[in-house]
mmCIF file of C-alpha atoms in Angstrom:
data_model
loop_
_atom_site.group_PDB
_atom_site.id
_atom_site.type_symbol
_atom_site.label_atom_id
_atom_site.label_comp_id
_atom_site.label_asym_id
_atom_site.label_seq_id
_atom_site.Cartn_x
_atom_site.Cartn_y
_atom_site.Cartn_z
ATOM 1 C CA UNK A 26 20.245 16.029 -17.252
ATOM 2 C CA UNK A 27 23.740 15.023 -16.487
ATOM 3 C CA UNK A 28 24.332 13.939 -20.043
ATOM 4 C CA UNK A 29 26.945 15.543 -22.166
ATOM 5 C CA UNK A 30 25.990 16.006 -25.751
ATOM 6 C CA UNK A 31 27.343 13.170 -27.893
ATOM 7 C CA UNK A 32 29.815 15.310 -29.779
ATOM 8 C CA UNK A 33 31.276 16.607 -26.514
ATOM 9 C CA UNK A 34 31.552 13.175 -24.922
ATOM 10 C CA UNK A 35 34.781 11.876 -26.505
ATOM 11 C CA UNK A 36 36.693 14.827 -25.014
ATOM 12 C CA UNK A 37 38.941 13.373 -22.302
ATOM 13 C CA UNK A 38 37.138 15.082 -19.441
ATOM 14 C CA UNK A 39 38.875 13.866 -16.341
ATOM 15 C CA UNK A 40 36.916 14.629 -13.244
ATOM 16 C CA UNK A 41 34.017 16.317 -14.953
ATOM 17 C CA UNK A 42 31.310 16.462 -12.348
ATOM 18 C CA UNK A 43 27.715 15.606 -13.141
ATOM 19 C CA UNK A 44 25.334 18.522 -12.781
ATOM 20 C CA UNK A 45 22.012 18.253 -10.983
ATOM 21 C CA UNK A 46 18.950 18.950 -13.157
ATOM 22 C CA UNK A 47 17.467 21.315 -10.522
ATOM 23 C CA UNK A 48 13.912 20.291 -11.329
ATOM 24 C CA UNK A 49 12.464 21.055 -7.889
ATOM 25 C CA UNK A 50 13.835 24.593 -7.750
ATOM 26 C CA UNK A 51 12.616 25.364 -11.253
ATOM 27 C CA UNK A 52 9.193 23.872 -10.411
ATOM 28 C CA UNK A 53 8.910 26.150 -7.374
ATOM 29 C CA UNK A 54 9.629 29.216 -9.506
ATOM 30 C CA UNK A 55 7.256 28.004 -12.214
ATOM 31 C CA UNK A 56 4.389 27.589 -9.733
ATOM 32 C CA UNK A 57 4.952 31.038 -8.200
ATOM 33 C CA UNK A 58 5.164 32.714 -11.619
ATOM 34 C CA UNK A 59 2.079 30.844 -12.792
ATOM 35 C CA UNK A 60 -0.011 31.832 -9.760
ATOM 36 C CA UNK A 61 1.092 35.476 -9.619
ATOM 37 C CA UNK A 62 1.198 36.015 -13.387
ATOM 38 C CA UNK A 63 -2.041 34.181 -14.022
ATOM 39 C CA UNK A 64 -3.900 36.035 -11.276
ATOM 40 C CA UNK A 65 -2.584 39.372 -12.445
ATOM 41 C CA UNK A 66 -3.425 38.580 -16.067
ATOM 42 C CA UNK A 67 -6.958 37.540 -15.126
ATOM 43 C CA UNK A 68 -7.536 40.710 -13.115
ATOM 44 C CA UNK A 69 -6.026 43.086 -15.665
ATOM 45 C CA UNK A 70 -8.208 41.615 -18.411
ATOM 46 C CA UNK A 71 -11.268 41.753 -16.126
ATOM 47 C CA UNK A 72 -10.648 45.445 -15.454
ATOM 48 C CA UNK A 73 -10.078 46.171 -19.162
ATOM 49 C CA UNK A 74 -13.428 44.537 -19.965
ATOM 50 C CA UNK A 75 -15.297 46.752 -17.525
ATOM 51 C CA UNK A 76 -15.354 44.729 -14.308
ATOM 52 C CA UNK A 77 -14.133 46.211 -11.015
ATOM 53 C CA UNK A 78 -10.662 45.266 -9.783
ATOM 54 C CA UNK A 79 -10.410 42.493 -7.222
ATOM 55 C CA UNK A 80 -9.936 43.403 -3.606
ATOM 56 C CA UNK A 81 -6.460 41.873 -3.387
ATOM 57 C CA UNK A 82 -5.056 43.974 -6.208
ATOM 58 C CA UNK A 83 -6.549 47.236 -4.909
ATOM 59 C CA UNK A 84 -5.237 46.411 -1.427
ATOM 60 C CA UNK A 85 -1.793 45.529 -2.801
ATOM 61 C CA UNK A 86 -1.570 48.803 -4.763
ATOM 62 C CA UNK A 87 -2.694 50.725 -1.678
ATOM 63 C CA UNK A 88 -0.142 49.051 0.592
ATOM 64 C CA UNK A 89 2.694 49.579 -1.894
ATOM 65 C CA UNK A 90 1.826 53.276 -2.117
ATOM 66 C CA UNK A 91 1.290 53.753 1.647
ATOM 67 C CA UNK A 92 4.324 51.916 3.056
ATOM 68 C CA UNK A 93 7.617 53.758 2.895
ATOM 69 C CA UNK A 94 11.024 52.220 2.305
ATOM 70 C CA UNK A 95 11.987 52.385 5.996
ATOM 71 C CA UNK A 96 8.870 50.463 7.033
ATOM 72 C CA UNK A 97 9.875 47.332 8.938
ATOM 73 C CA UNK A 98 7.773 45.059 6.717
ATOM 74 C CA UNK A 99 9.350 46.451 3.562
ATOM 75 C CA UNK A 100 12.807 45.900 5.057
ATOM 76 C CA UNK A 101 11.984 42.340 6.066
ATOM 77 C CA UNK A 102 10.507 41.637 2.657
ATOM 78 C CA UNK A 103 13.546 43.085 0.893
ATOM 79 C CA UNK A 104 15.880 41.085 3.136
ATOM 80 C CA UNK A 105 13.934 37.919 2.335
ATOM 81 C CA UNK A 106 14.147 38.713 -1.374
ATOM 82 C CA UNK A 107 17.933 39.104 -1.095
ATOM 83 C CA UNK A 108 18.262 35.761 0.721
ATOM 84 C CA UNK A 109 16.047 33.938 -1.781
ATOM 85 C CA UNK A 110 17.934 35.590 -4.640
ATOM 86 C CA UNK A 111 21.278 34.411 -3.264
ATOM 87 C CA UNK A 112 19.902 30.907 -2.769
ATOM 88 C CA UNK A 113 18.521 30.698 -6.311
ATOM 89 C CA UNK A 114 21.800 31.986 -7.768
ATOM 90 C CA UNK A 115 23.643 29.372 -5.704
ATOM 91 C CA UNK A 116 21.363 26.661 -7.069
ATOM 92 C CA UNK A 117 21.804 27.955 -10.613
ATOM 93 C CA UNK A 118 25.601 28.057 -10.696
ATOM 94 C CA UNK A 119 26.768 25.246 -8.383
ATOM 95 C CA UNK A 120 26.977 21.746 -9.912
ATOM 96 C CA UNK A 121 25.267 19.905 -7.063
ATOM 97 C CA UNK A 122 25.136 16.091 -6.826
ATOM 98 C CA UNK A 123 27.727 16.135 -4.077
ATOM 99 C CA UNK A 124 27.102 12.517 -3.170
ATOM 100 C CA UNK A 125 28.555 11.328 -6.500
ATOM 101 C CA UNK A 126 32.309 11.228 -7.084
ATOM 102 C CA UNK A 127 33.416 11.157 -10.740
ATOM 103 C CA UNK A 128 35.510 8.211 -11.909
ATOM 104 C CA UNK A 129 38.193 8.250 -14.582
ATOM 105 C CA UNK A 130 35.927 6.906 -17.308
ATOM 106 C CA UNK A 131 33.855 9.831 -18.618
ATOM 107 C CA UNK A 132 30.232 9.611 -17.539
ATOM 108 C CA UNK A 133 30.930 7.218 -14.672
ATOM 109 C CA UNK A 134 30.368 8.152 -11.037
ATOM 110 C CA UNK A 135 30.289 6.338 -7.721
ATOM 111 C CA UNK A 136 28.443 7.451 -4.620
ATOM 112 C CA UNK A 137 30.328 8.321 -1.481
ATOM 113 C CA UNK A 138 28.357 5.895 0.667
ATOM 114 C CA UNK A 139 29.372 3.151 -1.753
ATOM 115 C CA UNK A 140 33.070 4.000 -1.375
ATOM 116 C CA UNK A 141 32.595 4.018 2.414
ATOM 117 C CA UNK A 142 30.931 0.598 2.342
ATOM 118 C CA UNK A 143 33.759 -0.868 0.243
ATOM 119 C CA UNK A 144 36.482 0.508 2.511
ATOM 120 C CA UNK A 145 34.664 -0.536 5.679
ATOM 121 C CA UNK A 146 34.097 -4.045 4.379
ATOM 122 C CA UNK A 147 37.807 -4.386 3.511
ATOM 123 C CA UNK A 148 38.906 -2.991 6.892
ATOM 124 C CA UNK A 149 36.687 -5.378 8.836
ATOM 125 C CA UNK A 150 38.389 -8.341 7.192
ATOM 126 C CA UNK A 151 41.817 -7.303 8.515
ATOM 127 C CA UNK A 152 43.208 -9.125 11.552
ATOM 128 C CA UNK A 153 43.033 -7.278 14.860
ATOM 129 C CA UNK A 154 40.342 -4.820 13.807
ATOM 130 C CA UNK A 155 37.454 -4.483 16.257
ATOM 131 C CA UNK A 156 35.532 -1.500 14.917
ATOM 132 C CA UNK A 157 35.730 0.691 11.831
ATOM 133 C CA UNK A 158 34.387 4.161 11.116
ATOM 134 C CA UNK A 159 34.713 5.456 7.567
ATOM 135 C CA UNK A 160 33.974 9.011 6.501
ATOM 136 C CA UNK A 161 34.213 9.774 2.783
ATOM 137 C CA UNK A 162 34.408 13.434 1.830
ATOM 138 C CA UNK A 163 34.754 14.801 -1.678
ATOM 139 C CA UNK A 164 38.487 15.435 -1.215
ATOM 140 C CA UNK A 165 39.477 12.531 0.946
ATOM 141 C CA UNK A 166 38.586 9.615 3.161
ATOM 142 C CA UNK A 167 39.191 9.253 6.887
ATOM 143 C CA UNK A 168 39.186 5.748 8.315
ATOM 144 C CA UNK A 169 39.281 5.263 12.069
ATOM 145 C CA UNK A 170 40.107 1.711 13.076
ATOM 146 C CA UNK A 171 40.112 0.560 16.678
ATOM 147 C CA UNK A 172 41.758 -2.631 17.741
ATOM 148 C CA UNK A 173 45.145 -4.212 18.079
ATOM 149 C CA UNK A 174 45.930 -4.049 14.370
ATOM 150 C CA UNK A 175 49.299 -3.019 12.958
ATOM 151 C CA UNK A 176 48.862 0.596 11.729
ATOM 152 C CA UNK A 177 51.261 0.278 8.805
ATOM 153 C CA UNK A 178 49.569 -2.902 7.631
ATOM 154 C CA UNK A 179 46.100 -1.379 7.878
ATOM 155 C CA UNK A 180 47.248 1.684 5.992
ATOM 156 C CA UNK A 181 48.798 -0.428 3.231
ATOM 157 C CA UNK A 182 45.725 -2.617 2.828
ATOM 158 C CA UNK A 183 43.283 0.304 2.771
ATOM 159 C CA UNK A 184 45.452 2.213 0.319
ATOM 160 C CA UNK A 185 45.227 -0.798 -1.958
ATOM 161 C CA UNK A 186 41.465 -0.913 -1.401
ATOM 162 C CA UNK A 187 40.920 2.724 -2.374
ATOM 163 C CA UNK A 188 43.203 2.291 -5.378
ATOM 164 C CA UNK A 189 40.590 -0.130 -6.704
ATOM 165 C CA UNK A 190 38.150 2.791 -6.914
ATOM 166 C CA UNK A 191 39.351 4.630 -10.043
ATOM 167 C CA UNK A 192 38.514 8.141 -8.820
ATOM 168 C CA UNK A 193 39.120 10.954 -11.288
ATOM 169 C CA UNK A 194 40.345 13.605 -8.910
ATOM 170 C CA UNK A 195 42.997 13.538 -6.196
ATOM 171 C CA UNK A 196 41.769 11.768 -3.094
ATOM 172 C CA UNK A 197 43.563 11.604 0.236
ATOM 173 C CA UNK A 198 43.437 8.658 2.580
ATOM 174 C CA UNK A 199 43.808 9.279 6.311
ATOM 175 C CA UNK A 200 43.971 6.127 8.425
ATOM 176 C CA UNK A 201 43.958 6.362 12.224
ATOM 177 C CA UNK A 202 44.393 3.350 14.420
ATOM 178 C CA UNK A 203 43.210 3.595 18.018
ATOM 179 C CA UNK A 204 44.469 1.101 20.562
ATOM 180 C CA UNK A 205 41.545 -0.329 22.442
ATOM 181 C CA UNK A 206 42.507 -2.604 25.312
ATOM 182 C CA UNK A 207 38.842 -3.192 25.967
ATOM 183 C CA UNK A 208 37.056 -4.157 22.772
ATOM 184 C CA UNK A 209 34.427 -1.580 21.972
ATOM 185 C CA UNK A 210 30.805 -2.620 22.401
ATOM 186 C CA UNK B 8 19.356 23.371 -24.724
ATOM 187 C CA UNK B 9 19.102 20.588 -22.216
ATOM 188 C CA UNK B 10 16.487 20.485 -19.524
ATOM 189 C CA UNK B 11 19.069 21.159 -16.851
ATOM 190 C CA UNK B 12 20.256 24.274 -18.678
ATOM 191 C CA UNK B 13 16.681 25.601 -18.957
ATOM 192 C CA UNK B 14 16.065 24.997 -15.255
ATOM 193 C CA UNK B 15 19.315 26.642 -14.274
ATOM 194 C CA UNK B 16 18.561 29.670 -16.457
ATOM 195 C CA UNK B 17 15.166 30.034 -14.763
ATOM 196 C CA UNK B 18 16.818 29.854 -11.361
ATOM 197 C CA UNK B 19 19.497 32.367 -12.346
ATOM 198 C CA UNK B 20 17.011 34.908 -13.768
ATOM 199 C CA UNK B 21 14.647 34.629 -10.785
ATOM 200 C CA UNK B 22 17.552 34.791 -8.350
ATOM 201 C CA UNK B 23 19.101 37.862 -9.971
ATOM 202 C CA UNK B 24 15.730 39.677 -10.114
ATOM 203 C CA UNK B 25 15.076 38.973 -6.427
ATOM 204 C CA UNK B 26 18.645 39.834 -5.450
ATOM 205 C CA UNK B 27 18.836 43.145 -7.336
ATOM 206 C CA UNK B 28 15.323 44.205 -6.296
ATOM 207 C CA UNK B 29 15.943 43.370 -2.646
ATOM 208 C CA UNK B 30 19.309 45.133 -2.593
ATOM 209 C CA UNK B 31 17.835 48.286 -4.176
ATOM 210 C CA UNK B 32 14.948 48.318 -1.660
ATOM 211 C CA UNK B 33 17.329 47.799 1.256
ATOM 212 C CA UNK B 34 19.713 50.504 -0.021
ATOM 213 C CA UNK B 35 16.831 52.971 -0.122
ATOM 214 C CA UNK B 36 15.349 51.834 3.177
ATOM 215 C CA UNK B 37 18.588 52.220 5.127
ATOM 216 C CA UNK B 38 19.500 55.485 3.336
ATOM 217 C CA UNK B 39 22.707 54.008 1.946
ATOM 218 C CA UNK B 40 23.031 56.671 -0.746
ATOM 219 C CA UNK B 41 22.819 59.484 1.859
ATOM 220 C CA UNK B 42 25.396 57.861 4.120
ATOM 221 C CA UNK B 43 28.052 57.341 1.472
ATOM 222 C CA UNK B 44 27.307 60.754 -0.028
ATOM 223 C CA UNK B 45 26.088 59.431 -3.348
ATOM 224 C CA UNK B 46 23.450 61.780 -4.674
ATOM 225 C CA UNK B 47 20.860 59.773 -6.549
ATOM 226 C CA UNK B 48 18.997 61.642 -9.315
ATOM 227 C CA UNK B 49 15.568 62.850 -8.242
ATOM 228 C CA UNK B 50 13.726 60.637 -10.731
ATOM 229 C CA UNK B 51 15.013 57.471 -9.010
ATOM 230 C CA UNK B 52 12.009 56.283 -6.957
ATOM 231 C CA UNK B 53 13.918 54.281 -4.321
ATOM 232 C CA UNK B 54 16.407 56.961 -3.322
ATOM 233 C CA UNK B 55 15.422 57.984 0.218
ATOM 234 C CA UNK B 56 13.766 56.109 3.121
ATOM 235 C CA UNK B 57 10.688 58.345 3.052
ATOM 236 C CA UNK B 58 9.649 57.302 -0.438
ATOM 237 C CA UNK B 59 6.806 54.805 -0.915
ATOM 238 C CA UNK B 60 7.645 51.426 -2.451
ATOM 239 C CA UNK B 61 5.493 52.025 -5.542
ATOM 240 C CA UNK B 62 3.790 55.396 -5.447
ATOM 241 C CA UNK B 63 0.434 55.945 -7.072
ATOM 242 C CA UNK B 64 2.124 58.381 -9.444
ATOM 243 C CA UNK B 65 4.602 55.780 -10.727
ATOM 244 C CA UNK B 66 1.970 53.065 -10.872
ATOM 245 C CA UNK B 67 -0.366 55.147 -13.036
ATOM 246 C CA UNK B 68 2.312 56.993 -15.007
ATOM 247 C CA UNK B 69 1.629 55.276 -18.329
ATOM 248 C CA UNK B 70 -1.890 53.948 -17.781
ATOM 249 C CA UNK B 71 -3.382 56.541 -20.137
ATOM 250 C CA UNK B 72 -0.983 55.731 -22.974
ATOM 251 C CA UNK B 73 -2.378 53.526 -25.704
ATOM 252 C CA UNK B 74 0.555 51.053 -25.636
ATOM 253 C CA UNK B 75 0.543 50.432 -21.866
ATOM 254 C CA UNK B 76 -2.224 47.875 -21.394
ATOM 255 C CA UNK B 77 -1.451 45.797 -24.493
ATOM 256 C CA UNK B 78 2.173 45.673 -23.353
ATOM 257 C CA UNK B 79 1.263 44.597 -19.808
ATOM 258 C CA UNK B 80 -1.136 41.942 -21.045
ATOM 259 C CA UNK B 81 1.332 40.743 -23.691
ATOM 260 C CA UNK B 82 4.165 40.372 -21.193
ATOM 261 C CA UNK B 83 1.914 38.504 -18.753
ATOM 262 C CA UNK B 84 0.663 36.201 -21.513
ATOM 263 C CA UNK B 85 4.257 35.434 -22.553
ATOM 264 C CA UNK B 86 5.188 34.715 -18.942
ATOM 265 C CA UNK B 87 2.272 32.359 -18.322
ATOM 266 C CA UNK B 88 2.720 30.636 -21.696
ATOM 267 C CA UNK B 89 6.425 30.132 -21.007
ATOM 268 C CA UNK B 90 5.720 28.529 -17.650
ATOM 269 C CA UNK B 91 3.063 26.247 -19.152
ATOM 270 C CA UNK B 92 5.543 25.228 -21.883
ATOM 271 C CA UNK B 93 8.037 24.391 -19.158
ATOM 272 C CA UNK B 94 5.493 22.210 -17.329
ATOM 273 C CA UNK B 95 4.638 20.232 -20.462
ATOM 274 C CA UNK B 96 8.324 19.888 -21.301
ATOM 275 C CA UNK B 97 8.731 18.142 -17.940
ATOM 276 C CA UNK B 98 5.902 15.736 -18.675
ATOM 277 C CA UNK B 99 7.017 14.952 -22.225
ATOM 278 C CA UNK B 100 8.685 11.607 -22.703
ATOM 279 C CA UNK B 101 12.346 11.866 -23.444
ATOM 280 C CA UNK B 102 12.142 10.572 -26.997
ATOM 281 C CA UNK B 103 10.373 8.015 -29.199
ATOM 282 C CA UNK B 104 9.806 4.512 -27.843
ATOM 283 C CA UNK B 105 11.866 2.878 -30.586
ATOM 284 C CA UNK B 106 15.326 3.411 -32.056
ATOM 285 C CA UNK B 107 16.056 2.931 -35.745
ATOM 286 C CA UNK B 108 18.689 0.303 -36.416
ATOM 287 C CA UNK B 109 21.079 0.522 -39.375
ATOM 288 C CA UNK B 110 20.224 -1.815 -42.283
ATOM 289 C CA UNK B 111 22.218 -2.628 -45.430
ATOM 290 C CA UNK B 112 21.691 -0.156 -48.251
ATOM 291 C CA UNK B 113 18.876 -0.994 -50.658
ATOM 292 C CA UNK B 114 17.321 -3.765 -48.639
ATOM 293 C CA UNK B 115 14.131 -1.740 -48.286
ATOM 294 C CA UNK B 116 13.657 -2.802 -44.712
ATOM 295 C CA UNK B 117 13.176 -0.488 -41.753
ATOM 296 C CA UNK B 118 14.364 -1.993 -38.530
ATOM 297 C CA UNK B 119 13.275 -0.604 -35.210
ATOM 298 C CA UNK B 120 14.179 -1.699 -31.722
ATOM 299 C CA UNK B 121 12.135 -0.835 -28.684
ATOM 300 C CA UNK B 122 14.246 1.180 -26.275
ATOM 301 C CA UNK B 123 12.743 -0.737 -23.379
ATOM 302 C CA UNK B 124 13.825 -4.054 -24.896
ATOM 303 C CA UNK B 125 17.399 -2.899 -25.296
ATOM 304 C CA UNK B 126 17.440 -1.484 -21.787
ATOM 305 C CA UNK B 127 16.183 -4.768 -20.367
ATOM 306 C CA UNK B 128 18.796 -6.738 -22.275
ATOM 307 C CA UNK B 129 21.579 -4.518 -20.940
ATOM 308 C CA UNK B 130 20.079 -4.793 -17.466
ATOM 309 C CA UNK B 131 20.076 -8.583 -17.586
ATOM 310 C CA UNK B 132 23.672 -8.677 -18.778
ATOM 311 C CA UNK B 133 24.733 -6.230 -16.074
ATOM 312 C CA UNK B 134 23.050 -8.271 -13.361
ATOM 313 C CA UNK B 135 25.017 -11.295 -14.543
ATOM 314 C CA UNK B 136 28.331 -9.514 -13.871
ATOM 315 C CA UNK B 137 30.072 -10.632 -10.667
ATOM 316 C CA UNK B 138 29.300 -8.783 -7.405
ATOM 317 C CA UNK B 139 26.386 -6.820 -8.879
ATOM 318 C CA UNK B 140 23.386 -6.767 -6.538
ATOM 319 C CA UNK B 141 20.970 -4.628 -8.537
ATOM 320 C CA UNK B 142 20.929 -2.814 -11.858
ATOM 321 C CA UNK B 143 18.553 -0.372 -13.521
ATOM 322 C CA UNK B 144 19.131 0.640 -17.122
ATOM 323 C CA UNK B 145 17.346 3.195 -19.295
ATOM 324 C CA UNK B 146 17.929 4.271 -22.864
ATOM 325 C CA UNK B 147 16.879 7.879 -23.473
ATOM 326 C CA UNK B 148 16.827 10.149 -26.483
ATOM 327 C CA UNK B 149 16.469 9.410 -30.173
ATOM 328 C CA UNK B 150 19.173 7.974 -32.380
ATOM 329 C CA UNK B 151 21.279 11.115 -32.501
ATOM 330 C CA UNK B 152 20.913 12.009 -28.833
ATOM 331 C CA UNK B 153 20.850 8.515 -27.415
ATOM 332 C CA UNK B 154 22.162 8.028 -23.902
ATOM 333 C CA UNK B 155 22.402 4.865 -21.843
ATOM 334 C CA UNK B 156 21.784 5.483 -18.162
ATOM 335 C CA UNK B 157 22.631 2.743 -15.711
ATOM 336 C CA UNK B 158 22.483 2.637 -11.920
ATOM 337 C CA UNK B 159 24.354 -0.377 -10.563
ATOM 338 C CA UNK B 160 24.444 -1.477 -6.953
ATOM 339 C CA UNK B 161 27.761 -3.142 -6.150
ATOM 340 C CA UNK B 162 28.228 -5.542 -3.251
ATOM 341 C CA UNK B 163 30.726 -4.473 -0.601
ATOM 342 C CA UNK B 164 33.063 -7.299 -1.641
ATOM 343 C CA UNK B 165 33.223 -6.038 -5.226
ATOM 344 C CA UNK B 166 35.781 -3.823 -6.918
ATOM 345 C CA UNK B 167 34.608 -0.731 -8.807
ATOM 346 C CA UNK B 168 37.503 -0.741 -11.283
ATOM 347 C CA UNK B 169 36.676 -4.281 -12.382
ATOM 348 C CA UNK B 170 32.983 -3.435 -12.574
ATOM 349 C CA UNK B 171 33.626 -0.418 -14.814
ATOM 350 C CA UNK B 172 35.875 -2.446 -17.134
ATOM 351 C CA UNK B 173 33.475 -5.392 -17.296
ATOM 352 C CA UNK B 174 30.505 -3.109 -17.925
ATOM 353 C CA UNK B 175 32.328 -1.376 -20.764
ATOM 354 C CA UNK B 176 33.573 -4.555 -22.415
ATOM 355 C CA UNK B 177 30.366 -6.549 -21.814
ATOM 356 C CA UNK B 178 26.883 -4.999 -21.695
ATOM 357 C CA UNK B 179 27.847 -1.579 -23.026
ATOM 358 C CA UNK B 180 29.908 -2.946 -25.922
ATOM 359 C CA UNK B 181 27.030 -5.239 -26.865
ATOM 360 C CA UNK B 182 24.544 -2.369 -26.739
ATOM 361 C CA UNK B 183 26.816 -0.238 -28.910
ATOM 362 C CA UNK B 184 27.139 -3.058 -31.432
ATOM 363 C CA UNK B 185 23.408 -3.748 -31.440
ATOM 364 C CA UNK B 186 22.512 -0.124 -32.005
ATOM 365 C CA UNK B 187 25.318 0.499 -34.476
ATOM 366 C CA UNK B 188 26.382 3.431 -32.339
ATOM 367 C CA UNK B 189 30.069 2.935 -31.456
ATOM 368 C CA UNK B 190 30.118 6.221 -29.506
ATOM 369 C CA UNK B 191 26.887 5.733 -27.540
ATOM 370 C CA UNK B 192 27.452 7.869 -24.440
ATOM 371 C CA UNK B 193 26.850 6.276 -21.083
ATOM 372 C CA UNK B 194 25.926 7.608 -17.675
ATOM 373 C CA UNK B 195 26.981 4.896 -15.231
ATOM 374 C CA UNK B 196 26.280 5.405 -11.555
ATOM 375 C CA UNK B 197 27.740 2.922 -9.105
ATOM 376 C CA UNK B 198 26.163 2.682 -5.694
ATOM 377 C CA UNK B 199 27.350 0.751 -2.697
ATOM 378 C CA UNK B 200 25.511 -2.052 -1.030
ATOM 379 C CA UNK B 201 22.880 -1.051 1.479
ATOM 380 C CA UNK B 202 24.810 0.109 4.561
ATOM 381 C CA UNK B 203 22.833 -1.899 7.117
ATOM 382 C CA UNK B 204 23.671 -5.563 7.214
ATOM 383 C CA UNK B 205 20.870 -7.665 8.546
ATOM 384 C CA UNK B 206 22.307 -10.336 10.804
ATOM 385 C CA UNK B 207 19.460 -12.758 10.273
ATOM 386 C CA UNK B 208 16.477 -12.823 7.957
ATOM 387 C CA UNK B 209 13.276 -11.619 9.548
ATOM 388 C CA UNK B 210 11.065 -14.424 10.790
ATOM 389 C CA UNK B 211 7.944 -14.899 8.740
ATOM 390 C CA UNK B 212 5.004 -13.016 10.133
ATOM 391 C CA UNK B 213 2.270 -15.316 11.275
ATOM 392 C CA UNK B 214 -1.180 -13.923 11.861
#
């Protein structure tokens, strides 16, 4: 949930990023724990009530006792565990939701594609603009305009356009105008 | 603890277990302790590359103690029960279907509003704002933890600052008044118009 608790909401939290709920990652771990833990629990109880152990558990115990630490499979498995561990820690501590940019009003966000669409629509209306490419990153926006437009005028208009998006954090605008004697496409 | 916090704790615990276990196995497998001259105590099972991963001796060390099997079974039961609780917590609806509304003292009337009805009213009002193409509104949580979640699709000719102001003074203010919750928190997500502009409507398909 991206929600702040109600008593924390009135705090003037400029630029507080929403945090992804991470449901898929937690579901993956839950399924693995359920399968491994449930299977192990079933087998341990079966053995305690007088049944023979399943083949997979006897084989697993044998392999763990037979393979040494410098075995290539053990090394690969340990390396995989390290990579998965790093990935899960990354998922646990990083906010996520990179496509949403926080706005000044707490709890309000806008998606980067939306900002790009607004800027591109404004740029296309300007005189002398043939083609527009907009790239919105989290820290800034790069607009590449091709055509016979006046660079200073384009820059001024687009600066006004991005000022209408009340972004919470600092956001740079980088406007490049390319002369194209032959209209593109 | 919110659902996100629970999920992130699960991820952190699983990640740290995998990370520490993998690093210890790798350190033993590549004889790291021998190379940097760090003498590990002899009881440490992962000290040298020639050691097995889990020897039969360490696996059966406590199997004859009376506490071992109840402990193993108890830990496994807790693990499986915790995961099942997590699954059902995901399926559970995020609160009752109605919200209690404030009534004058002593009137003896209980007033309840369906969350869905309020959400639809806010949605209709939001759609009526200028330059709004689509809107989806949900009200989650009970009265104390209520949260209004709105996803609004803004046309490319619109202005986000005006939309935010109009949403706060119009639909959101009305919802706050209706619920009697002046501090109702809101989660407003503004999306842009669909990036592809269709030049002409598709011709009707004739069979």
